[in-house]
Amino acid sequence: EVLEEASRGVFGIGAKPARVRLKLLRPPEAEPTAVSEMVEDDDEDQSGYEDTEDSGVEIDLESADDGEVARQVLTELLSKMGFETHITVSRTEPSRAGENAPWLLDVTGSSLDILIGRRGETLSSLQYITRLITSRKLQRRANIVVDIDGYKSRRSDRLEQLAIRMADEAVRQERTISLEPMPPNERRIIHLTLRNREDVHTKSTGEGDARKVTIVPNT
């Protein structure tokens, strides 16, 4: 079903892709746990992936924990992509109250910038695929975070500083300030950084790749 026709714009400026809705005509085969229920990403704008065949990684699921299973899955993925890497597995603080602490897989090596991509888009996709395959193997949702050379940690620090600086500016100028469009996980950092401030509140506006955070002073 076509929701919105594509637009070529003028000389390529203002061009927009078409928006469509797809409906599965043949119901999927029943599984012990639906993949869509086992794998959830950081926010609402995650595209779906489906792995049609199992990975070649042989894992003893009874003796391995979620982090080790994910490490072996990610190692196999990166090896098949031609990367020589080292993966460190650790446990991080949970981002939500009552949530199990996620496993952090930090990938190090040479020439890994291509795995990060523009605004971390490639890294986000790599994390989603790793979660998907790991969850299929474990038959439960795997809470896995994938990072490349500490990129997410550095980016998180910069976003927190940006949020505080722009909130102070919004209060000083007594006007709403809109940040640049960001992926869901980065918008969430802005919201969490400012949620306890009494002089401003935040909200997300826009759709798709144009979705961004606005910081509004409380007057």
Coordinates of C-alpha atoms in Angstrom, one line a residue:
E1 CA 0.0 0.0 0.0
V2 CA 1.5 3.3 -1.1
L3 CA 1.2 5.8 1.8
E4 CA 3.1 8.7 0.1
E5 CA 4.4 8.9 -3.5
A6 CA 8.0 9.7 -4.2
S7 CA 9.0 13.2 -5.1
R8 CA 12.0 14.1 -7.3
G9 CA 12.1 17.7 -6.1
V10 CA 13.7 20.4 -8.2
F11 CA 17.1 19.6 -9.6
G12 CA 17.3 16.9 -6.9
I13 CA 16.6 19.4 -4.0
G14 CA 13.7 18.4 -1.8
A15 CA 13.5 14.8 -3.2
K16 CA 11.8 12.3 -0.9
P17 CA 11.5 8.5 -1.2
A18 CA 8.1 6.9 -1.3
R19 CA 6.5 5.6 1.9
V20 CA 4.8 2.2 1.7
R21 CA 3.2 -0.3 4.0
L22 CA 4.0 -4.1 3.4
K23 CA 1.7 -6.9 4.6
L24 CA 2.9 -10.5 4.8
L25 CA 0.6 -12.7 2.8
R26 CA 2.0 -16.0 4.0
P27 CA 2.1 -16.4 7.8
P28 CA 5.6 -17.2 9.1
E29 CA 6.3 -20.6 10.5
A30 CA 5.7 -20.9 14.2
E31 CA 8.7 -20.5 16.5
P32 CA 9.2 -21.0 20.2
T33 CA 9.7 -17.3 20.6
A34 CA 9.1 -14.7 18.0
V35 CA 12.3 -12.9 16.9
S36 CA 10.5 -9.5 17.1
E37 CA 9.8 -10.2 20.7
M38 CA 13.3 -11.4 21.5
V39 CA 15.1 -8.4 19.9
E40 CA 14.3 -4.9 20.8
D41 CA 16.5 -1.9 20.0
D42 CA 17.1 1.3 21.9
D43 CA 14.2 3.3 20.6
E44 CA 11.3 3.4 18.2
D45 CA 12.9 3.9 14.8
Q46 CA 14.7 0.6 14.2
S47 CA 14.4 -1.1 10.9
G48 CA 13.7 -4.8 10.9
Y49 CA 16.1 -7.6 9.8
E50 CA 15.4 -11.3 9.4
D51 CA 18.2 -13.9 9.4
T52 CA 17.1 -16.7 7.0
E53 CA 19.8 -19.2 7.9
D54 CA 21.7 -20.0 11.0
S55 CA 25.3 -18.8 11.6
G56 CA 28.1 -21.3 11.3
V57 CA 29.3 -20.6 14.9
E58 CA 29.3 -23.7 17.1
I59 CA 28.4 -22.8 20.7
D60 CA 27.8 -24.8 23.8
L61 CA 24.7 -22.9 25.0
E62 CA 24.5 -24.6 28.3
S63 CA 27.9 -23.5 29.5
A64 CA 28.2 -20.1 27.8
D65 CA 26.6 -16.9 29.0
D66 CA 24.9 -14.4 26.8
G67 CA 28.0 -12.2 26.4
E68 CA 30.2 -15.2 25.3
V69 CA 27.5 -16.3 22.8
A70 CA 27.3 -12.8 21.4
R71 CA 31.1 -12.5 21.2
Q72 CA 31.4 -15.7 19.2
V73 CA 28.6 -14.6 16.9
L74 CA 30.1 -11.1 16.3
T75 CA 33.6 -12.6 15.8
E76 CA 32.2 -14.9 13.1
L77 CA 30.4 -12.0 11.4
L78 CA 33.4 -9.7 11.4
S79 CA 35.7 -12.5 10.2
K80 CA 33.4 -13.2 7.2
M81 CA 33.5 -9.5 6.5
G82 CA 37.3 -9.6 6.3
F83 CA 38.2 -7.8 9.6
E84 CA 40.8 -9.0 12.1
T85 CA 39.6 -7.8 15.5
H86 CA 39.7 -8.3 19.2
I87 CA 36.5 -8.2 21.2
T88 CA 36.4 -7.4 24.9
V89 CA 33.2 -8.5 26.8
S90 CA 32.1 -6.7 30.0
R91 CA 28.8 -6.0 31.9
T92 CA 27.5 -2.4 31.9
E93 CA 25.0 -0.5 34.0
P94 CA 21.3 -1.0 33.0
S95 CA 19.8 2.0 31.2
R96 CA 16.3 1.3 32.7
A97 CA 15.1 0.5 36.2
G98 CA 14.5 -3.2 36.6
E99 CA 16.3 -4.1 33.4
N100 CA 19.1 -6.7 33.3
A101 CA 22.5 -5.1 32.8
P102 CA 23.5 -5.4 29.1
W103 CA 26.6 -7.1 27.8
L104 CA 29.1 -4.7 26.2
L105 CA 31.1 -6.0 23.3
D106 CA 33.9 -3.5 22.5
V107 CA 35.6 -4.2 19.2
T108 CA 39.2 -3.1 18.7
G109 CA 41.5 -3.4 15.7
S110 CA 42.8 -1.4 12.7
S111 CA 40.8 0.4 10.0
L112 CA 37.4 -0.1 11.8
D113 CA 35.9 3.4 11.0
I114 CA 33.9 1.8 8.2
L115 CA 32.1 -0.3 10.8
I116 CA 30.9 2.9 12.5
G117 CA 29.5 4.7 9.5
R118 CA 27.8 8.1 9.3
R119 CA 26.5 9.0 12.8
G120 CA 27.0 5.4 13.9
E121 CA 24.4 4.0 11.5
T122 CA 26.6 1.1 10.4
L123 CA 27.4 0.3 14.0
S124 CA 23.8 0.4 14.9
S125 CA 23.0 -2.2 12.2
L126 CA 25.9 -4.4 13.2
Q127 CA 24.6 -4.4 16.8
Y128 CA 21.0 -5.2 15.7
I129 CA 22.2 -8.2 13.6
T130 CA 24.4 -9.5 16.4
R131 CA 21.4 -9.2 18.8
L132 CA 19.1 -11.0 16.4
I133 CA 21.4 -14.0 15.8
T134 CA 22.3 -14.3 19.4
S135 CA 18.7 -14.1 20.5
R136 CA 17.8 -16.8 17.9
K137 CA 20.5 -19.1 19.3
L138 CA 19.5 -18.5 23.0
Q139 CA 15.8 -18.5 22.2
R140 CA 15.4 -15.5 24.4
R141 CA 16.1 -11.8 24.1
A142 CA 19.8 -11.0 24.4
N143 CA 20.6 -7.6 25.8
I144 CA 23.8 -6.8 23.8
V145 CA 25.5 -3.5 23.1
V146 CA 28.2 -3.4 20.4
D147 CA 30.8 -0.7 20.3
I148 CA 33.9 0.1 18.1
D149 CA 37.0 1.4 19.8
G150 CA 34.9 3.1 22.5
Y151 CA 33.0 5.2 19.9
K152 CA 29.7 5.1 21.8
S153 CA 31.2 6.2 25.1
R154 CA 33.0 9.2 23.5
R155 CA 29.8 10.1 21.6
S156 CA 27.7 9.8 24.7
D157 CA 30.0 12.2 26.6
R158 CA 29.8 14.7 23.8
L159 CA 26.0 14.5 23.6
E160 CA 25.6 15.0 27.3
Q161 CA 27.8 18.1 27.2
L162 CA 25.8 19.4 24.2
A163 CA 22.5 18.8 26.0
I164 CA 23.6 20.8 29.1
R165 CA 25.1 23.6 27.0
M166 CA 22.0 23.9 24.8
A167 CA 19.7 23.8 27.8
D168 CA 21.5 26.6 29.4
E169 CA 21.3 28.5 26.2
A170 CA 17.5 27.9 25.9
V171 CA 17.0 29.2 29.4
R172 CA 19.2 32.3 28.8
Q173 CA 17.5 33.2 25.6
E174 CA 14.1 32.1 26.8
R175 CA 13.4 30.3 23.6
T176 CA 13.0 26.7 22.2
I177 CA 16.2 25.3 20.7
S178 CA 16.1 22.4 18.2
L179 CA 19.1 20.1 17.9
E180 CA 20.2 18.4 14.7
P181 CA 18.4 15.2 13.6
M182 CA 19.7 12.2 15.6
P183 CA 19.1 8.4 15.7
P184 CA 16.9 7.1 18.5
N185 CA 19.6 6.0 20.9
E186 CA 21.3 9.5 20.7
R187 CA 18.0 11.3 21.2
R188 CA 17.5 9.2 24.3
I189 CA 20.8 10.4 25.7
I190 CA 19.6 14.0 25.4
H191 CA 16.3 13.2 27.1
L192 CA 17.9 11.3 30.0
T193 CA 20.6 14.0 30.5
L194 CA 18.0 16.8 31.0
R195 CA 15.1 14.8 32.5
N196 CA 15.8 16.0 36.1
R197 CA 16.2 19.7 35.2
E198 CA 13.3 21.9 36.4
D199 CA 14.0 24.8 34.1
V200 CA 13.6 22.9 30.8
H201 CA 11.8 19.9 29.2
T202 CA 12.5 18.0 26.0
K203 CA 10.5 16.5 23.3
S204 CA 11.1 14.8 19.9
T205 CA 9.7 16.2 16.8
G206 CA 9.7 15.2 13.1
E207 CA 9.7 11.8 11.4
G208 CA 12.2 9.2 10.3
D209 CA 15.7 10.5 9.7
A210 CA 14.6 14.1 10.3
R211 CA 13.4 13.3 13.9
K212 CA 15.2 15.6 16.4
V213 CA 15.1 16.8 20.0
T214 CA 13.8 20.2 21.0
I215 CA 14.7 21.8 24.3
V216 CA 11.9 24.0 25.7
P217 CA 12.4 26.4 28.6
N218 CA 9.8 26.1 31.4
T219 CA 8.2 29.5 31.8

